[in-house]
Amino acid sequence: MEIFIFDLSLLLVGAAVLAYLAVIFKQPIIMAYILCGFLIGPWGTKWINHIDFIETISHLGITLLLFLAGLCLHPQRLIKLFKSAILATSANCVLSFIIAFLFSLCFHFPLLDSICIGLALMFSSTILVVKLLPTTALHQEKMGGTCIGVLIMQDLLAIAVLVFMRCLDAPQGAIPSFSLLSLKLCLFIILLIAFEYFVLRRIMMRVDRLHEVLFILGLAWCFGIARISHSMGLFYETGAFFAGVVMARHPVSRFISESLKPLRDFFLVLFFFTLGA
């Protein structure tokens, strides 16, 4: 425990100093976190050698990020974003896949490996793009809305691709396994909507003025549903995203989103540190 606290203190101090320098020199703060991991991690000064535990808890930030992404998506707004972003998303994904696939074949990668490389490189990182996108662009309704819409569509497509790739090694074959997992996902979403409508909504109406309870309730809903989705053979992040979408219809979803953002940012600092380390 003492070693972890010492490592965490070094990490946060280093990240704070480099983030301050990044602000002064007008550089992306993400680069400061990644550089911190490179400098004081196993590849640099080796002040922090054991990053396994930090890497494990840093994935909580990814789960929270997708939960908050879903929490900001009311179904009507989601449909509008999809209409404006579907062409850009399709063109970007298809072109990126073709280029990466052909490039891999030129280096004599096996066909299946080339397909996997193409699928991996046809998506953008939602975390990096949102963090690197200028604030002024996000404030412009058309540009910001289109960018976010493209990222959301890519996230949904990535979930489907990850589920399919996970089924490739299934004993019964990829197609039957993917069909079974798709049915599980549909059942999961239906049960999630029903539970939110008949149970969670009534609980939230009773505690809508108790901010501390809402904060804990949001965390419990996020990680509880993520755990249930994992037990059904899905990904933690998949469950967290749909948990956020289902909760987005409630009036207090905005408060829960704002209250969880600092916690998300803390875990994302750990995540970017592990990328550099």
CSV table of C-alpha atoms in Angstrom, one decimal:
chain,number,residue,atom,x,y,z
A,1,MET,CA,0.0,0.0,0.0
A,2,GLU,CA,2.8,2.4,0.9
A,3,ILE,CA,4.5,1.7,-2.5
A,4,PHE,CA,1.3,2.4,-4.4
A,5,ILE,CA,0.7,5.7,-2.6
A,6,PHE,CA,4.3,6.7,-3.3
A,7,ASP,CA,4.0,5.8,-6.9
A,8,LEU,CA,0.7,7.6,-7.2
A,9,SER,CA,2.1,10.7,-5.6
A,10,LEU,CA,5.0,10.7,-8.1
A,11,LEU,CA,2.6,10.1,-11.0
A,12,LEU,CA,0.3,13.0,-10.0
A,13,VAL,CA,3.1,15.5,-9.2
A,14,GLY,CA,4.9,14.7,-12.5
A,15,ALA,CA,1.6,14.9,-14.5
A,16,ALA,CA,0.7,18.2,-12.8
A,17,VAL,CA,4.1,19.8,-13.6
A,18,LEU,CA,4.1,18.6,-17.2
A,19,ALA,CA,0.5,19.6,-17.7
A,20,TYR,CA,1.4,23.1,-16.5
A,21,LEU,CA,4.3,23.3,-18.9
A,22,ALA,CA,2.0,22.0,-21.7
A,23,VAL,CA,-0.5,24.9,-21.0
A,24,ILE,CA,2.3,27.4,-21.0
A,25,PHE,CA,3.6,26.2,-24.4
A,26,LYS,CA,0.1,25.7,-25.7
A,27,GLN,CA,0.4,21.9,-26.2
A,28,PRO,CA,-2.2,19.2,-25.7
A,29,ILE,CA,-2.4,18.2,-22.1
A,30,ILE,CA,-2.8,14.5,-23.2
A,31,MET,CA,0.8,14.6,-24.4
A,32,ALA,CA,1.9,15.7,-20.9
A,33,TYR,CA,0.3,12.7,-19.3
A,34,ILE,CA,1.8,10.3,-21.9
A,35,LEU,CA,5.3,12.0,-21.6
A,36,CYS,CA,5.0,11.6,-17.8
A,37,GLY,CA,4.6,7.9,-18.2
A,38,PHE,CA,7.6,7.7,-20.5
A,39,LEU,CA,9.9,9.7,-18.3
A,40,ILE,CA,9.2,8.2,-14.9
A,41,GLY,CA,8.0,4.8,-16.0
A,42,PRO,CA,9.9,1.6,-16.7
A,43,TRP,CA,11.2,3.0,-20.1
A,44,GLY,CA,12.6,6.2,-18.5
A,45,THR,CA,14.0,6.9,-15.1
A,46,LYS,CA,12.3,3.8,-13.7
A,47,TRP,CA,11.0,5.7,-10.6
A,48,ILE,CA,7.8,3.7,-11.2
A,49,ASN,CA,8.5,0.1,-12.2
A,50,HIS,CA,5.3,-1.7,-11.3
A,51,ILE,CA,2.4,-0.3,-13.3
A,52,ASP,CA,0.2,-3.4,-13.4
A,53,PHE,CA,-2.1,-2.2,-10.7
A,54,ILE,CA,-2.2,1.4,-12.1
A,55,GLU,CA,-3.0,0.0,-15.5
A,56,THR,CA,-5.8,-2.1,-14.0
A,57,ILE,CA,-7.6,0.7,-12.2
A,58,SER,CA,-7.0,3.1,-15.1
A,59,HIS,CA,-9.5,1.1,-17.2
A,60,LEU,CA,-12.2,2.4,-14.8
A,61,GLY,CA,-11.7,5.7,-16.7
A,62,ILE,CA,-12.6,4.1,-20.0
A,63,THR,CA,-15.7,2.6,-18.5
A,64,LEU,CA,-16.7,5.9,-17.0
A,65,LEU,CA,-15.9,7.7,-20.3
A,66,LEU,CA,-18.3,5.5,-22.3
A,67,PHE,CA,-20.9,5.7,-19.5
A,68,LEU,CA,-20.8,9.5,-19.7
A,69,ALA,CA,-20.8,9.4,-23.5
A,70,GLY,CA,-24.0,7.5,-23.3
A,71,LEU,CA,-25.4,9.7,-20.5
A,72,CYS,CA,-25.2,12.7,-22.8
A,73,LEU,CA,-27.1,11.0,-25.6
A,74,HIS,CA,-30.8,11.5,-25.6
A,75,PRO,CA,-32.3,9.1,-28.2
A,76,GLN,CA,-33.8,12.0,-30.3
A,77,ARG,CA,-30.4,13.9,-30.3
A,78,LEU,CA,-28.7,10.6,-31.2
A,79,ILE,CA,-30.9,10.2,-34.3
A,80,LYS,CA,-30.1,13.7,-35.4
A,81,LEU,CA,-26.4,13.2,-35.0
A,82,PHE,CA,-26.5,10.0,-36.9
A,83,LYS,CA,-28.3,11.6,-39.9
A,84,SER,CA,-25.6,14.2,-40.2
A,85,ALA,CA,-22.6,11.9,-39.6
A,86,ILE,CA,-23.5,8.6,-41.4
A,87,LEU,CA,-21.9,9.6,-44.8
A,88,ALA,CA,-18.7,10.9,-43.2
A,89,THR,CA,-18.4,7.8,-40.9
A,90,SER,CA,-19.0,5.3,-43.7
A,91,ALA,CA,-16.5,7.0,-46.0
A,92,ASN,CA,-13.9,7.3,-43.3
A,93,CYS,CA,-14.2,3.7,-42.1
A,94,VAL,CA,-14.2,2.2,-45.6
A,95,LEU,CA,-11.2,4.1,-46.9
A,96,SER,CA,-9.2,3.6,-43.7
A,97,PHE,CA,-9.9,-0.2,-43.8
A,98,ILE,CA,-9.0,-0.5,-47.5
A,99,ILE,CA,-5.7,1.4,-47.1
A,100,ALA,CA,-4.7,-0.5,-43.9
A,101,PHE,CA,-5.7,-3.8,-45.4
A,102,LEU,CA,-3.8,-3.3,-48.7
A,103,PHE,CA,-0.8,-2.0,-46.8
A,104,SER,CA,-0.7,-5.1,-44.6
A,105,LEU,CA,-0.9,-7.4,-47.6
A,106,CYS,CA,2.0,-5.6,-49.2
A,107,PHE,CA,4.1,-6.6,-46.2
A,108,HIS,CA,3.0,-10.2,-46.6
A,109,PHE,CA,0.8,-10.4,-43.5
A,110,PRO,CA,-1.7,-13.4,-43.5
A,111,LEU,CA,-5.2,-12.6,-44.8
A,112,LEU,CA,-6.9,-12.8,-41.4
A,113,ASP,CA,-4.2,-10.6,-39.8
A,114,SER,CA,-4.6,-8.0,-42.5
A,115,ILE,CA,-8.3,-7.9,-41.9
A,116,CYS,CA,-7.8,-7.5,-38.2
A,117,ILE,CA,-5.2,-4.7,-38.8
A,118,GLY,CA,-7.7,-3.0,-41.2
A,119,LEU,CA,-10.5,-3.2,-38.7
A,120,ALA,CA,-8.3,-1.9,-35.9
A,121,LEU,CA,-7.1,1.1,-37.9
A,122,MET,CA,-10.4,2.2,-39.4
A,123,PHE,CA,-11.5,3.7,-36.1
A,124,SER,CA,-10.5,6.9,-34.3
A,125,SER,CA,-9.8,7.1,-30.6
A,126,THR,CA,-12.8,8.9,-29.0
A,127,ILE,CA,-10.7,9.8,-26.0
A,128,LEU,CA,-7.9,11.4,-28.0
A,129,VAL,CA,-10.1,13.2,-30.5
A,130,VAL,CA,-12.3,14.8,-27.9
A,131,LYS,CA,-9.3,15.8,-25.8
A,132,LEU,CA,-7.4,17.2,-28.8
A,133,LEU,CA,-10.4,18.9,-30.6
A,134,PRO,CA,-10.2,22.7,-30.1
A,135,THR,CA,-12.8,24.1,-27.8
A,136,THR,CA,-13.9,26.6,-30.4
A,137,ALA,CA,-14.7,23.7,-32.8
A,138,LEU,CA,-16.9,22.1,-30.2
A,139,HIS,CA,-18.7,25.3,-29.6
A,140,GLN,CA,-19.6,25.5,-33.3
A,141,GLU,CA,-22.9,23.6,-33.5
A,142,LYS,CA,-22.5,22.0,-37.0
A,143,MET,CA,-18.8,21.1,-36.8
A,144,GLY,CA,-18.9,20.0,-33.2
A,145,GLY,CA,-22.1,18.0,-33.6
A,146,THR,CA,-20.8,16.3,-36.8
A,147,CYS,CA,-17.5,15.4,-35.1
A,148,ILE,CA,-19.2,13.9,-32.0
A,149,GLY,CA,-21.7,12.1,-34.2
A,150,VAL,CA,-18.9,10.5,-36.2
A,151,LEU,CA,-17.1,9.4,-33.0
A,152,ILE,CA,-20.3,7.9,-31.6
A,153,MET,CA,-21.1,6.0,-34.7
A,154,GLN,CA,-17.6,4.7,-34.8
A,155,ASP,CA,-17.9,3.6,-31.2
A,156,LEU,CA,-21.1,1.7,-31.9
A,157,LEU,CA,-19.5,0.1,-35.0
A,158,ALA,CA,-16.4,-0.7,-33.0
A,159,ILE,CA,-18.5,-2.5,-30.4
A,160,ALA,CA,-20.0,-4.7,-33.1
A,161,VAL,CA,-16.6,-5.4,-34.6
A,162,LEU,CA,-15.1,-6.3,-31.3
A,163,VAL,CA,-18.0,-8.7,-30.6
A,164,PHE,CA,-17.5,-10.3,-34.0
A,165,MET,CA,-13.7,-10.7,-33.5
A,166,ARG,CA,-14.3,-12.2,-30.1
A,167,CYS,CA,-16.4,-14.9,-31.8
A,168,LEU,CA,-13.7,-15.9,-34.3
A,169,ASP,CA,-12.1,-18.4,-32.0
A,170,ALA,CA,-15.4,-19.8,-30.8
A,171,PRO,CA,-15.6,-23.7,-31.1
A,172,GLN,CA,-19.1,-23.5,-32.9
A,173,GLY,CA,-17.8,-21.0,-35.5
A,174,ALA,CA,-17.9,-17.2,-35.8
A,175,ILE,CA,-21.4,-16.7,-37.3
A,176,PRO,CA,-23.4,-18.9,-34.8
A,177,SER,CA,-21.4,-17.4,-31.9
A,178,PHE,CA,-21.9,-13.8,-33.2
A,179,SER,CA,-25.6,-14.5,-33.6
A,180,LEU,CA,-25.9,-15.8,-30.1
A,181,LEU,CA,-24.0,-12.9,-28.7
A,182,SER,CA,-26.1,-10.4,-30.7
A,183,LEU,CA,-29.3,-12.0,-29.2
A,184,LYS,CA,-27.7,-11.6,-25.8
A,185,LEU,CA,-27.0,-8.0,-26.5
A,186,CYS,CA,-30.6,-7.4,-27.6
A,187,LEU,CA,-32.0,-9.1,-24.5
A,188,PHE,CA,-29.6,-7.2,-22.4
A,189,ILE,CA,-30.8,-3.8,-23.8
A,190,ILE,CA,-34.5,-4.8,-23.4
A,191,LEU,CA,-34.0,-5.8,-19.8
A,192,LEU,CA,-32.0,-2.7,-19.2
A,193,ILE,CA,-34.7,-0.4,-20.5
A,194,ALA,CA,-37.4,-2.3,-18.5
A,195,PHE,CA,-35.4,-2.1,-15.3
A,196,GLU,CA,-34.7,1.6,-15.8
A,197,TYR,CA,-38.4,2.3,-16.5
A,198,PHE,CA,-40.0,0.3,-13.7
A,199,VAL,CA,-37.3,0.4,-10.9
A,200,LEU,CA,-34.5,2.9,-11.4
A,201,ARG,CA,-36.7,5.8,-12.5
A,202,ARG,CA,-38.8,5.6,-9.3
A,203,ILE,CA,-35.7,5.4,-7.1
A,204,MET,CA,-34.2,8.5,-8.8
A,205,MET,CA,-37.4,10.4,-8.4
A,206,ARG,CA,-37.3,9.8,-4.6
A,207,VAL,CA,-33.6,11.0,-4.3
A,208,ASP,CA,-33.4,13.6,-7.0
A,209,ARG,CA,-32.5,16.3,-4.5
A,210,LEU,CA,-29.9,14.3,-2.6
A,211,HIS,CA,-26.8,15.0,-4.6
A,212,GLU,CA,-24.6,12.5,-2.6
A,213,VAL,CA,-27.0,9.7,-3.2
A,214,LEU,CA,-27.3,10.5,-6.9
A,215,PHE,CA,-23.5,10.4,-7.2
A,216,ILE,CA,-23.3,7.0,-5.6
A,217,LEU,CA,-26.4,5.8,-7.6
A,218,GLY,CA,-24.7,6.9,-10.9
A,219,LEU,CA,-21.5,4.9,-10.0
A,220,ALA,CA,-23.5,1.9,-8.9
A,221,TRP,CA,-25.6,1.9,-12.1
A,222,CYS,CA,-22.5,2.3,-14.3
A,223,PHE,CA,-20.3,-0.4,-12.8
A,224,GLY,CA,-23.2,-2.7,-11.8
A,225,ILE,CA,-24.5,-2.9,-15.4
A,226,ALA,CA,-21.0,-3.1,-16.8
A,227,ARG,CA,-20.4,-6.2,-14.5
A,228,ILE,CA,-23.7,-7.8,-15.6
A,229,SER,CA,-22.9,-7.2,-19.3
A,230,HIS,CA,-19.5,-8.9,-18.8
A,231,SER,CA,-21.2,-11.9,-17.1
A,232,MET,CA,-23.3,-12.3,-20.3
A,233,GLY,CA,-20.2,-12.5,-22.4
A,234,LEU,CA,-20.2,-8.8,-23.5
A,235,PHE,CA,-17.6,-6.1,-22.7
A,236,TYR,CA,-17.6,-4.0,-19.6
A,237,GLU,CA,-17.5,-0.9,-21.8
A,238,THR,CA,-20.5,-2.0,-23.8
A,239,GLY,CA,-22.7,-2.3,-20.7
A,240,ALA,CA,-21.5,1.0,-19.4
A,241,PHE,CA,-22.3,2.8,-22.7
A,242,PHE,CA,-25.9,1.4,-22.9
A,243,ALA,CA,-26.4,2.1,-19.2
A,244,GLY,CA,-25.6,5.7,-19.9
A,245,VAL,CA,-28.0,5.9,-22.9
A,246,VAL,CA,-30.8,4.4,-20.9
A,247,MET,CA,-30.3,6.8,-18.0
A,248,ALA,CA,-30.0,9.8,-20.4
A,249,ARG,CA,-33.8,10.2,-20.5
A,250,HIS,CA,-34.0,11.1,-16.8
A,251,PRO,CA,-33.8,14.9,-15.9
A,252,VAL,CA,-31.0,14.3,-13.3
A,253,SER,CA,-28.7,12.7,-15.9
A,254,ARG,CA,-27.0,16.1,-16.5
A,255,PHE,CA,-26.2,16.4,-12.8
A,256,ILE,CA,-24.8,12.9,-12.7
A,257,SER,CA,-22.7,13.5,-15.8
A,258,GLU,CA,-21.2,16.7,-14.4
A,259,SER,CA,-20.5,15.2,-11.0
A,260,LEU,CA,-18.7,12.1,-12.4
A,261,LYS,CA,-16.5,14.0,-14.9
A,262,PRO,CA,-13.7,14.8,-12.3
A,263,LEU,CA,-13.6,11.2,-11.3
A,264,ARG,CA,-13.4,10.2,-15.0
A,265,ASP,CA,-10.6,12.7,-15.6
A,266,PHE,CA,-8.6,11.3,-12.7
A,267,PHE,CA,-8.7,7.7,-14.0
A,268,LEU,CA,-7.9,9.0,-17.6
A,269,VAL,CA,-4.7,10.6,-16.3
A,270,LEU,CA,-3.7,7.1,-15.1
A,271,PHE,CA,-4.7,5.6,-18.4
A,272,PHE,CA,-2.6,8.0,-20.5
A,273,PHE,CA,0.3,7.5,-18.0
A,274,THR,CA,0.2,3.8,-18.7
A,275,LEU,CA,0.2,4.5,-22.5
A,276,GLY,CA,3.5,6.3,-22.1
A,277,ALA,CA,4.9,3.8,-19.6
